[in-house]
Short mmCIF file of C-alpha atoms and ligand atoms in Angstrom, two decimals:
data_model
loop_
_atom_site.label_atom_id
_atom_site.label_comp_id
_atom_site.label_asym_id
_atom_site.label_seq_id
_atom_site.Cartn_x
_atom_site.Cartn_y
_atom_site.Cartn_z
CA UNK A 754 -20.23 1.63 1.57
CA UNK A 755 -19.13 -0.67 3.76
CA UNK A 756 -20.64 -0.85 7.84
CA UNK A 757 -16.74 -0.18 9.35
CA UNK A 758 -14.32 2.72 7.82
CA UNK A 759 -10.94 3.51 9.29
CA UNK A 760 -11.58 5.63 11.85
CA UNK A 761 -11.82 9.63 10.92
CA UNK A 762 -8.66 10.73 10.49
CA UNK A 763 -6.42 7.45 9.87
CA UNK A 764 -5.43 5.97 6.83
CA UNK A 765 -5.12 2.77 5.42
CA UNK A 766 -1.73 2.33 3.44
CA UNK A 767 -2.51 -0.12 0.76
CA UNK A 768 0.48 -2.13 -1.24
CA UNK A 769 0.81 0.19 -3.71
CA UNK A 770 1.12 3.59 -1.04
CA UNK A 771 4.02 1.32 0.68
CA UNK A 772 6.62 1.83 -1.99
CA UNK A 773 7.04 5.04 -1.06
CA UNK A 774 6.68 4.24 2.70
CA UNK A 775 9.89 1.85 2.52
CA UNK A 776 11.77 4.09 1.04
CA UNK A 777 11.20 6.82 3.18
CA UNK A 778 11.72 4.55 5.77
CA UNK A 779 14.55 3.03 4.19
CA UNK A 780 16.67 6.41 4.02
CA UNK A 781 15.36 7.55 7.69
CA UNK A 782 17.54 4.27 8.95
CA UNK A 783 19.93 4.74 6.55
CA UNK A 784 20.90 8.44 7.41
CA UNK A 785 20.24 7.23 11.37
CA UNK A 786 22.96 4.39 11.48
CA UNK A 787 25.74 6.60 9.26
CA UNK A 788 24.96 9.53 11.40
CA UNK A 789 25.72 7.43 15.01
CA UNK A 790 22.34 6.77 16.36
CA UNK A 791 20.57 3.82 18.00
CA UNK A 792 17.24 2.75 17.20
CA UNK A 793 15.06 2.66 20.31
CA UNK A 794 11.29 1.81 20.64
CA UNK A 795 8.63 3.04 23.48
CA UNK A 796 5.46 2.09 24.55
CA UNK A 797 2.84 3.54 22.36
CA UNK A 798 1.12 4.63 25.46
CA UNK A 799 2.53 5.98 28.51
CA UNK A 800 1.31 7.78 31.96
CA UNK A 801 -0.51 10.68 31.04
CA UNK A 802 0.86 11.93 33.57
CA UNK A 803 4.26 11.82 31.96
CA UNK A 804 2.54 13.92 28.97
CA UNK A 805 1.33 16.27 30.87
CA UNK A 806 4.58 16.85 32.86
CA UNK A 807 6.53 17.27 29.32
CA UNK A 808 4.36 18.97 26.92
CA UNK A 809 2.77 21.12 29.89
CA UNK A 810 -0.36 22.81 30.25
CA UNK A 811 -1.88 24.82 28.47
CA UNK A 812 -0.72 23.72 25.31
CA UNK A 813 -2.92 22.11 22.54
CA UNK A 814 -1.58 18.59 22.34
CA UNK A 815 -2.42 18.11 26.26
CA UNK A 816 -5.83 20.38 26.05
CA UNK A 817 -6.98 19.27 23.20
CA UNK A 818 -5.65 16.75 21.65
CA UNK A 819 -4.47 13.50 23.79
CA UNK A 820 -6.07 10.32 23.28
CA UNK A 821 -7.07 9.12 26.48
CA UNK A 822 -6.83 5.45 27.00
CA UNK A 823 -10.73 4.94 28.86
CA UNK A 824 -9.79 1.55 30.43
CA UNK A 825 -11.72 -1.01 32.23
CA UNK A 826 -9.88 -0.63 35.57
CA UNK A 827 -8.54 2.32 37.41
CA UNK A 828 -4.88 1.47 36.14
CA UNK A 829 -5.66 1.20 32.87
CA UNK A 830 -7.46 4.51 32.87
CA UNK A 831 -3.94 6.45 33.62
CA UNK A 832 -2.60 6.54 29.94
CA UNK A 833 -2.68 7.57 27.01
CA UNK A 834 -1.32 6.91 23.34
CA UNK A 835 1.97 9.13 22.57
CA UNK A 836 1.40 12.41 20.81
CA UNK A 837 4.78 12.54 20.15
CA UNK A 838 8.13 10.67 20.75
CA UNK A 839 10.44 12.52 23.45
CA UNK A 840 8.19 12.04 26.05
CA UNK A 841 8.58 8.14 25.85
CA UNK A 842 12.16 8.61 25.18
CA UNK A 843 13.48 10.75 27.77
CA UNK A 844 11.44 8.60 30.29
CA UNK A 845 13.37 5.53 28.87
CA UNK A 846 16.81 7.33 29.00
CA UNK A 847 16.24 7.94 32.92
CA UNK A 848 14.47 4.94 33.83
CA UNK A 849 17.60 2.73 32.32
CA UNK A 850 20.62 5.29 33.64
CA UNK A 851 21.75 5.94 30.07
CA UNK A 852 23.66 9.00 31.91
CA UNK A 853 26.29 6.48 32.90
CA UNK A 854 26.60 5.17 29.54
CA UNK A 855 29.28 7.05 27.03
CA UNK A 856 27.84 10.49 26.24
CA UNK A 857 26.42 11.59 24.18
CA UNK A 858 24.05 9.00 23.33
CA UNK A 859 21.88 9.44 19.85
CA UNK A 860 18.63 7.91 19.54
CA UNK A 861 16.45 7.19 17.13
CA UNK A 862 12.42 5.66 16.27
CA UNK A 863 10.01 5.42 13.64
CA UNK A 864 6.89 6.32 15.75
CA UNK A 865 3.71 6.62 15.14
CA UNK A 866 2.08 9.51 16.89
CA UNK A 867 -1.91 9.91 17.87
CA UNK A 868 -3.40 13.36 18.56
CA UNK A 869 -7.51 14.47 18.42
CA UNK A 870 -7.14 16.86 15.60
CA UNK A 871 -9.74 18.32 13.26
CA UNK A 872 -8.30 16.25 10.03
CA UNK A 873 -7.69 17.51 7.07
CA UNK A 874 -4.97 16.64 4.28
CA UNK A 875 -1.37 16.64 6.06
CA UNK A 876 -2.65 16.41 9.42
CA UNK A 877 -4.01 13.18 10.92
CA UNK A 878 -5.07 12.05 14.35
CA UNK A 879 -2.46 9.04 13.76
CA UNK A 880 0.63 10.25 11.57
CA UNK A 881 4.07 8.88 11.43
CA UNK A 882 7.28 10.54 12.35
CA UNK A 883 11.30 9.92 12.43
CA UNK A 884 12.07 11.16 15.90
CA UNK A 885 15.48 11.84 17.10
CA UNK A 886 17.23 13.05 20.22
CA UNK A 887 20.46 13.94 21.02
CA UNK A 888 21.81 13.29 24.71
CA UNK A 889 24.46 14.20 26.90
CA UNK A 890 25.22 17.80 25.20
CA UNK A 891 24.74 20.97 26.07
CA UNK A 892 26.42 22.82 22.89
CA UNK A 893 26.02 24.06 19.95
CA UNK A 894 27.30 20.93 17.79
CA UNK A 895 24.31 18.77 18.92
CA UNK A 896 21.43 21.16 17.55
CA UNK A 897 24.01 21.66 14.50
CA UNK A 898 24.08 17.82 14.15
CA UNK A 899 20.28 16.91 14.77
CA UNK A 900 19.43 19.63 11.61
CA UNK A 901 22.05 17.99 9.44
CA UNK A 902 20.33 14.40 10.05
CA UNK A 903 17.13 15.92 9.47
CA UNK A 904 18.52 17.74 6.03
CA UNK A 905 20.26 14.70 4.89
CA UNK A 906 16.90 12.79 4.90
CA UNK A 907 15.06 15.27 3.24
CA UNK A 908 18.00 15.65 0.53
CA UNK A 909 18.60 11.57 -0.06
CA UNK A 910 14.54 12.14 -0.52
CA UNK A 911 14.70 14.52 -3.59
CA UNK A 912 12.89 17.51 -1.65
CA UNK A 913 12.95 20.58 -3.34
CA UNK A 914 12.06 24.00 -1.77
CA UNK A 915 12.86 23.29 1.43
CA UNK A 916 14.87 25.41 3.94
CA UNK A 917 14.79 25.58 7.84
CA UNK A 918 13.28 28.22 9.65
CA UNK A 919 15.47 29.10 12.92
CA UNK A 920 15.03 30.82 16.46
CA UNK A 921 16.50 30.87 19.71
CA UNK A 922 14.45 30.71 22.56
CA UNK A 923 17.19 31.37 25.43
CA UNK A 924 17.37 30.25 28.55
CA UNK A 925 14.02 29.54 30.52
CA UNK A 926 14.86 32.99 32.60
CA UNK A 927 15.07 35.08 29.23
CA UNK A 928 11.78 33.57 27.86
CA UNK A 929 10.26 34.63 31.00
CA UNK A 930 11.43 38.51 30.98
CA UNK A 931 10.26 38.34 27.10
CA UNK A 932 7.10 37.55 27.81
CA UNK A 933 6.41 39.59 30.45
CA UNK A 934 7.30 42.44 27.81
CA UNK A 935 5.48 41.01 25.20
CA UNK A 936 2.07 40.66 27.80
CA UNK A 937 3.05 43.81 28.63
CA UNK A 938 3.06 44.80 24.68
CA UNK A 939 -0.22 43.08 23.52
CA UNK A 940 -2.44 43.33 27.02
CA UNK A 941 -3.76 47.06 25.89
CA UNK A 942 -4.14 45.46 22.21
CA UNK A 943 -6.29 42.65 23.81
CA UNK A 944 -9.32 43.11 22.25
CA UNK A 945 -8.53 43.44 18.88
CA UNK A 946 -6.67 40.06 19.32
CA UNK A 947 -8.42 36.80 18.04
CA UNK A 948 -10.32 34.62 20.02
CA UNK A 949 -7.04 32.03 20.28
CA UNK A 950 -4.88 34.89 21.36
CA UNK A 951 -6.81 36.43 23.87
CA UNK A 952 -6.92 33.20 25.37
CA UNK A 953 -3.05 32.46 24.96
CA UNK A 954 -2.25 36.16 26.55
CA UNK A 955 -2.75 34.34 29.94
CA UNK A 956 -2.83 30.09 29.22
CA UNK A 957 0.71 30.71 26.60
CA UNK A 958 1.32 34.29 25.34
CA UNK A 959 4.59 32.34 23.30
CA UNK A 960 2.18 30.86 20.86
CA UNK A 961 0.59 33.98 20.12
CA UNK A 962 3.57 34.85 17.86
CA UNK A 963 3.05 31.97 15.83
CA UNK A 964 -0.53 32.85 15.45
CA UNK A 965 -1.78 32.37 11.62
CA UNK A 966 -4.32 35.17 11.89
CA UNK A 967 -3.31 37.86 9.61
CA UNK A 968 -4.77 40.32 12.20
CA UNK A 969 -2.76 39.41 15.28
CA UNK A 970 0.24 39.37 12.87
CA UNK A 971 -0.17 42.88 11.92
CA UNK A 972 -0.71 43.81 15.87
CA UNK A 973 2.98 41.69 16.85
CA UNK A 974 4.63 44.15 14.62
CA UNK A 975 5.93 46.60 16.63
CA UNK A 976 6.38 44.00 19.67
CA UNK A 977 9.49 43.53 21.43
CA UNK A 978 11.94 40.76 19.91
CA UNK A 979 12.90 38.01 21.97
CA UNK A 980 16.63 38.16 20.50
CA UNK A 981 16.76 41.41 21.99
CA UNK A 982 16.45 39.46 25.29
CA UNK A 983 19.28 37.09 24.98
CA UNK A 984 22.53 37.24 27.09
CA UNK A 985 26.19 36.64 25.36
CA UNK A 986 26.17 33.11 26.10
CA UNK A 987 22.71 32.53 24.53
CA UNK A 988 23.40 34.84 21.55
CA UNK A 989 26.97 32.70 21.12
CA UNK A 990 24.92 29.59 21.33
CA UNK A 991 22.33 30.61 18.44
CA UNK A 992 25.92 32.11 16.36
CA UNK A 993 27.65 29.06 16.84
CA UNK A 994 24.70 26.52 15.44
CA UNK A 995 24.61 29.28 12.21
CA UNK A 996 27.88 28.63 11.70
CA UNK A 997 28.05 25.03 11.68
CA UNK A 998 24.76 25.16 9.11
CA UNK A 999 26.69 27.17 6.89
CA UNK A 1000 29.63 25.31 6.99
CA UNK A 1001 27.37 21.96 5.93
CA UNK A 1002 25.55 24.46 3.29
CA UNK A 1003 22.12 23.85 5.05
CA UNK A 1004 19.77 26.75 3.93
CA UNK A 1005 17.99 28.62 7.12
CA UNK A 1006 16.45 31.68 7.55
CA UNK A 1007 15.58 33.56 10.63
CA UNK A 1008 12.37 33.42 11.93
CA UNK A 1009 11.91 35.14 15.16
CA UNK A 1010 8.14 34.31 15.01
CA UNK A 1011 9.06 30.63 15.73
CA UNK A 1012 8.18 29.39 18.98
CA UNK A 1013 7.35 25.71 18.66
CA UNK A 1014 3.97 24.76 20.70
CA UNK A 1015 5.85 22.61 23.56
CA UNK A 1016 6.93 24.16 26.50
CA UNK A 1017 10.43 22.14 27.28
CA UNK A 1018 11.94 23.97 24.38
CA UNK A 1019 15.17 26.21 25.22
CA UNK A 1020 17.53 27.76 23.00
CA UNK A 1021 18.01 26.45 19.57
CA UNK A 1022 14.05 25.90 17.83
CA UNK A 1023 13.60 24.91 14.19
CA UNK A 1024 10.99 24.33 11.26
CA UNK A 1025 11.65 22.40 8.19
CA UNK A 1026 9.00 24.25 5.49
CA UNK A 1027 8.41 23.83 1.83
CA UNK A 1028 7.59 26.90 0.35
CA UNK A 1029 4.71 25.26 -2.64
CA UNK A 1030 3.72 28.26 -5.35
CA UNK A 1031 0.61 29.35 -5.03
CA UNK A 1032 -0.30 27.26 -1.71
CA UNK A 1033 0.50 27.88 1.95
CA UNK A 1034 3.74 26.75 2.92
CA UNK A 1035 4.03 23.20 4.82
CA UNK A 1036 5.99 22.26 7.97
CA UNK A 1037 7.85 18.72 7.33
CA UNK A 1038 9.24 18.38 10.72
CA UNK A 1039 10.91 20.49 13.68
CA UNK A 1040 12.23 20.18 17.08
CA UNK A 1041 14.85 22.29 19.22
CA UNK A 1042 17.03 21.88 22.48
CA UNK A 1043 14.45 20.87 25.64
CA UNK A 1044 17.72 20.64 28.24
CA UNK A 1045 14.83 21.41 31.07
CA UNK A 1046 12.91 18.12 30.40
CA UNK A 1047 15.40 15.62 31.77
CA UNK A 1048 15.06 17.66 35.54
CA UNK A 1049 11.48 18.28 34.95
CA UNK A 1050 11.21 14.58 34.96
CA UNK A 1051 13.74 14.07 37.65
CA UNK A 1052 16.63 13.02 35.57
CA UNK A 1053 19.89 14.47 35.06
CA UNK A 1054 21.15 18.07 33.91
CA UNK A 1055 22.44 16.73 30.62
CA UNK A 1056 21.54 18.30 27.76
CA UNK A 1057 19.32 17.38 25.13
CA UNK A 1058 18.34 18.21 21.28
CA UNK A 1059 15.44 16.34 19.36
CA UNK A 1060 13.36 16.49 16.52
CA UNK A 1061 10.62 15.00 14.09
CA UNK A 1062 9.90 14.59 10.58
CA UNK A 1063 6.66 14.02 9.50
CA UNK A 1064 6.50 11.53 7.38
CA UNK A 1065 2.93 11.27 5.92
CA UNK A 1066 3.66 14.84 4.12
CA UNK A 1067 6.60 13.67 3.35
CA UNK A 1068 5.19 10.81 1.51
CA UNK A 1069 1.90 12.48 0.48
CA UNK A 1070 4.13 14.83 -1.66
CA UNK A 1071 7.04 12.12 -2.81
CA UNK A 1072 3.43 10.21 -4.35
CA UNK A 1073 2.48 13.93 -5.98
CA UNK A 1074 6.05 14.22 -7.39
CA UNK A 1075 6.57 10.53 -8.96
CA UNK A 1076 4.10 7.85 -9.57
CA UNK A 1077 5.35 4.58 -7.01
CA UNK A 1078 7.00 2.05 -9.15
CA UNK A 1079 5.38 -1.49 -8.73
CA UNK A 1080 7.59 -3.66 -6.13
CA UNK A 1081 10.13 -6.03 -8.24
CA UNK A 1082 8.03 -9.27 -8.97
CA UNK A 1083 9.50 -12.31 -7.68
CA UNK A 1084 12.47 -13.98 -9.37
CA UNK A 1085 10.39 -17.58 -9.50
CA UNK A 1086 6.86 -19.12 -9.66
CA UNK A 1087 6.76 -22.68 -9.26
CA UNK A 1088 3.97 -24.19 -10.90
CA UNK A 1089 2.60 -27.56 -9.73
CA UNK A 1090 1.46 -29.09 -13.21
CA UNK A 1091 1.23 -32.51 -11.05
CA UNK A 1092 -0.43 -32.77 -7.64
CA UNK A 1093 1.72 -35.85 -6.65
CA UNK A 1094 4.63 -33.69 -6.57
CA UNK A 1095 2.91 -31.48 -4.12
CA UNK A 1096 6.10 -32.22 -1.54
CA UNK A 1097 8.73 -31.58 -4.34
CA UNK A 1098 7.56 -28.03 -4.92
CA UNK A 1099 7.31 -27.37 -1.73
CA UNK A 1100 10.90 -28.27 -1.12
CA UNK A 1101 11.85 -26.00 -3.86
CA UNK A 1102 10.24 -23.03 -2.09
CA UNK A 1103 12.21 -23.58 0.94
CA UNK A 1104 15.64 -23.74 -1.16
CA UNK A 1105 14.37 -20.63 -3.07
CA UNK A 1106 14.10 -19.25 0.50
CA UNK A 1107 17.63 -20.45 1.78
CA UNK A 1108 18.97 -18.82 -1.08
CA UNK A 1109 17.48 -15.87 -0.86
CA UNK A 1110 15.42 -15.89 -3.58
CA UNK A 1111 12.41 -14.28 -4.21
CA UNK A 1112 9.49 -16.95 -4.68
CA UNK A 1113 5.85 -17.23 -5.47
CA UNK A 1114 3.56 -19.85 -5.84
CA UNK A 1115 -0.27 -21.05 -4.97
CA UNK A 1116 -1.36 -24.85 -5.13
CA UNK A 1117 -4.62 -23.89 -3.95
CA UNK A 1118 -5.31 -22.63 -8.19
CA UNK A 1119 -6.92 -26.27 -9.78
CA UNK A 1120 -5.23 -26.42 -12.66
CA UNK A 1121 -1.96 -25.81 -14.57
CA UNK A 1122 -3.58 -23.17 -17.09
CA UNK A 1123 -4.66 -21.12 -13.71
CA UNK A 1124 -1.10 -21.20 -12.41
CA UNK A 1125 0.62 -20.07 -15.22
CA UNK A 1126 -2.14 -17.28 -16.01
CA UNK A 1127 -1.13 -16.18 -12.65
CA UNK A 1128 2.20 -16.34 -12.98
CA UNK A 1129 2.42 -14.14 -15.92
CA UNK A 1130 0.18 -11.40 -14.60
CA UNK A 1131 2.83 -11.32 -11.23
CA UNK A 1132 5.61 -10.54 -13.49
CA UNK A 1133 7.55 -12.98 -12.11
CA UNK A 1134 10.66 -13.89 -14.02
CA UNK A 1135 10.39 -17.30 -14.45
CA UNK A 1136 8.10 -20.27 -14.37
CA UNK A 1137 9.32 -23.42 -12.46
CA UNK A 1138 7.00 -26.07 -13.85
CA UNK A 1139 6.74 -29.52 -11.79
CA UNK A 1140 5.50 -31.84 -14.60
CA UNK A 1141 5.42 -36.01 -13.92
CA UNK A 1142 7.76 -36.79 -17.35
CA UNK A 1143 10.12 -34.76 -16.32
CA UNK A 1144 10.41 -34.99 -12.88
CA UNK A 1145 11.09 -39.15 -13.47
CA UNK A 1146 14.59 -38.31 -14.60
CA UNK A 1147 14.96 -35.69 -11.62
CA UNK A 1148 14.22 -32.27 -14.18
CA UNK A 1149 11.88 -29.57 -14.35
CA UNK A 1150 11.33 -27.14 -16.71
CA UNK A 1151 12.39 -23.44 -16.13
CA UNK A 1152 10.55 -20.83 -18.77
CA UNK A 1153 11.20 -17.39 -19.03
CA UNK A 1154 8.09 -15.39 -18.41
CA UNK A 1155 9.36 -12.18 -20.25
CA UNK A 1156 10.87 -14.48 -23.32
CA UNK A 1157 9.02 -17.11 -23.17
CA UNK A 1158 11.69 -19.59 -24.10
CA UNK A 1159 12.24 -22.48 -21.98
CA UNK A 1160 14.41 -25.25 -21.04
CA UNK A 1161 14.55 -28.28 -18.96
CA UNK A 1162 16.88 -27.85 -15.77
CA UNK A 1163 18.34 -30.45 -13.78
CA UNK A 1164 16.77 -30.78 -9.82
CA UNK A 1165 19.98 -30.15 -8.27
CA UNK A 1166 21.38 -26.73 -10.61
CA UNK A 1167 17.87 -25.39 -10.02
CA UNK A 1168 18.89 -22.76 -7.60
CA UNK A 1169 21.99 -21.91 -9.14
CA UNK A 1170 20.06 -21.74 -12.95
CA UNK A 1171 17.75 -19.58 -11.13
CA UNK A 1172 19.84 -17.68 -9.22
CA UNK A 1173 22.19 -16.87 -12.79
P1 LIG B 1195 5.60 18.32 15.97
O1 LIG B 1195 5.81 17.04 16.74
O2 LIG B 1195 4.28 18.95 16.26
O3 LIG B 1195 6.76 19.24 16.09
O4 LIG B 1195 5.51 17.92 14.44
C1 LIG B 1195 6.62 17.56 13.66
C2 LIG B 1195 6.13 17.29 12.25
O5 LIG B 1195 5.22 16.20 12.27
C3 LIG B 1195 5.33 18.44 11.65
O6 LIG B 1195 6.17 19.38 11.02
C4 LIG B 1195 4.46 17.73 10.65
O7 LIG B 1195 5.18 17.51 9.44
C5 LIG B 1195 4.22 16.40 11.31
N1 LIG B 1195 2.90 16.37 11.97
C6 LIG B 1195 2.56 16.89 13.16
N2 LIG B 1195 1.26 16.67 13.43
C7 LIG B 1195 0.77 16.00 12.38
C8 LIG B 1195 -0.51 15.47 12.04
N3 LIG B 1195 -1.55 15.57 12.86
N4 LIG B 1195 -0.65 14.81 10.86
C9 LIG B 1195 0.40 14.68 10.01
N5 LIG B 1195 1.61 15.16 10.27
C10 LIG B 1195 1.81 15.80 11.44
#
């Protein structure tokens, strides 16, 4: 084994795990620019302060998890690397007055996210996600629109078994008067609760409904339902997004057990899960309408929707489903049977280039037996061979690598023989 690994909980992604990658990619921009977002990028590390004064106390990802940056100075010591996206994002959408610019605005990253977590396969300390937010809208039509970006990834992907679990978490004012109930509910159940619960009745009591311990399941049952707390224009709100899902045929179930473990949601919450036979079911991404972050951070009463995908499960079960397809080999190797005519290859490389073709090539192999042995095992398509005979009357010789018949080409229909 070597001295170094990649640190516990990180992956390397070799060649062969970035086929998949690029396509995921791939059809995360693709559904982005169709569906009227903007690619933005953030800092990978921020304030923690900023973390703390999104994500809030007493939840795991600022307890627990952040990766604090230990710096050599007293500045440097502030941050910390981004446990998630909106954080960044919403700071960048106040710090650049993107309220003045045409509302709403959509924006969108491929981000990868750090968070101390015990690892284990499908969670990482550094994972990948396609984050999105919505601006400038306080309606139902935003959280509608986020989910259908989300769903049209996971669709254009070939997901199966997938629907979206759904909850509304009202207003801040309604959450409040449900949990007081549901402390109320649980505090002479207390010590039958687990360890994590007890501990959330006064840190979070939320996140006890999304507790996985069968026990504290069983004791929520006859607890008070936090749809039973919403006003009109909340329950209109939660009817309206239904309606708009239905419309686009997007599967969802209710889940009033959903609660999401950041504090800035309101309203509209949701879960994308894959229900896998015989295994536990796995969350692929989420998110929900946080319109109390922008004043929390001193910004404007605007509105805002935004979600992730996470895009190592994603991957990790696109890789169970198909095995990757090598990437195409390049359309031309140019073999240098002739040192001399070192500077002649090399100035068909760049036309390959200006032409956008795909080229391969390496003068540092001795000998002309080397070169074409490695140009057969790269699959290329063709062999561009530079030998001194020809190359006096201004020819080389192109051969086929998957027919193996060959002919002489003149210098200057190279690119176009090539290209054919
Ligand atoms: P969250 O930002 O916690 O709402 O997570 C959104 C999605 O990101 C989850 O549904 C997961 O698919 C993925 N995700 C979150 N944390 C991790 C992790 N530690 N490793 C891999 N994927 C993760």
């Amino acid at each position: 084994m070597s001295r170094f690994q990649s640190p516990r909980g990180t992956r390397d992604l070799l060649p062969s795990d970035q086929v998949v990658w690029r396509k995921v990619r791939a059809i995360c921009e693709e559904v982005a620019t169709l569906l009227a977002y903007q690619p933005i990028s953030t800092p990978m590390f921020e304030e923690v302060g900023l973390f703390q004064r999104s994500l809030g106390q007493g939840t795991d990802i600022i307890d627990k998890e952040l990766f604090l940056v230990e710096g050599r100075t007293e500045e440097s010591s502030q941050y910390a690397l981004r446990p998630e996206g909106t954080a960044g994002i919403v700071r960048a959408y106040i710090e650049h007055g993107m309220q003045t610019w045409p509302q709403p605005v959509r924006l969108y990253s491929i981000i990868n996210n750090f968070r101390y977590e015990r690892p284990q396969k499908g969670r990482y300390r550094e994972h990948m996600q396609f984050d999105i937010e919505y601006f400038g809208d306080k309606g139902p039509f935003a959280d509608a629109w986020v989910i259908l970006t989300q769903w049209q990834v996971l669709t254009r992907l070939g997901l199966r078994n997938i629907h979206l679990d759904l909850n509304s978490l009202g207003t801040k004012e309604e959450r409040a008067a449900y949990m007081e109930a549901l402390v109320a509910h649980l505090t002479p159940l207390s010590e039958k609760l687990s360890e994590d619960s007890k501990r959330r009745l006064t840190s979070n009591p939320l996140r006890i409904l999304d507790s996985k311990d069968a026990n504290d399941q069983a004791l929520l049952g006859e607890a008070p339902q936090l749809a039973d707390f919403l006003d009109e224009e909340s329950a209109h709100h939660i009817a309206t997004v239904k309606s708009y899902l239905t419309s686009w045929q997007i599967p969802f179930q209710d889940n009033p057990r959903l609660v999401r473990g950041l504090d800035y949601y309101c309203h509209t919450c949701f879960e994308w899960v894959q229900v896998r036979e015989g295994k536990s079911s796995l969350a692929l991404g989420g998110g929900g309408r946080y319109d109390g972050l922008m004043t929390q951070l001193e910004g404007p009463d605007c509105g805002a929707v935004g979600a992730g995908l996470g895009l190592d499960r994603i991957v990790d079960l696109l890789q169970e489903q198909v095995e990757a397809p090598m990437p195409d080999p390049a359309g031309a190797y140019i073999v240098l049977a002739d040192p001399e005519l070192r500077e002649a290859a090399q100035k068909i490389i760049s036309d390959c280039l200006a032409a956008n073709l795909r080229v391969e090539a390496d003068f540092s192999k001795p000998s002309f037996g080397s070169q074409m042995k490695a140009a057969g095992r790269g699959g290329a398509k063709y062999a561009v061979i530079l030998g001194k005979t020809e190359f006096e009357h201004n020819k080389v010789v192109v051969k086929s690598l998957q027919g193996g018949d060959q002919q002489e080409v003149e210098l200057a229909n190279l690119i176009s023989v090539l290209k054919a």
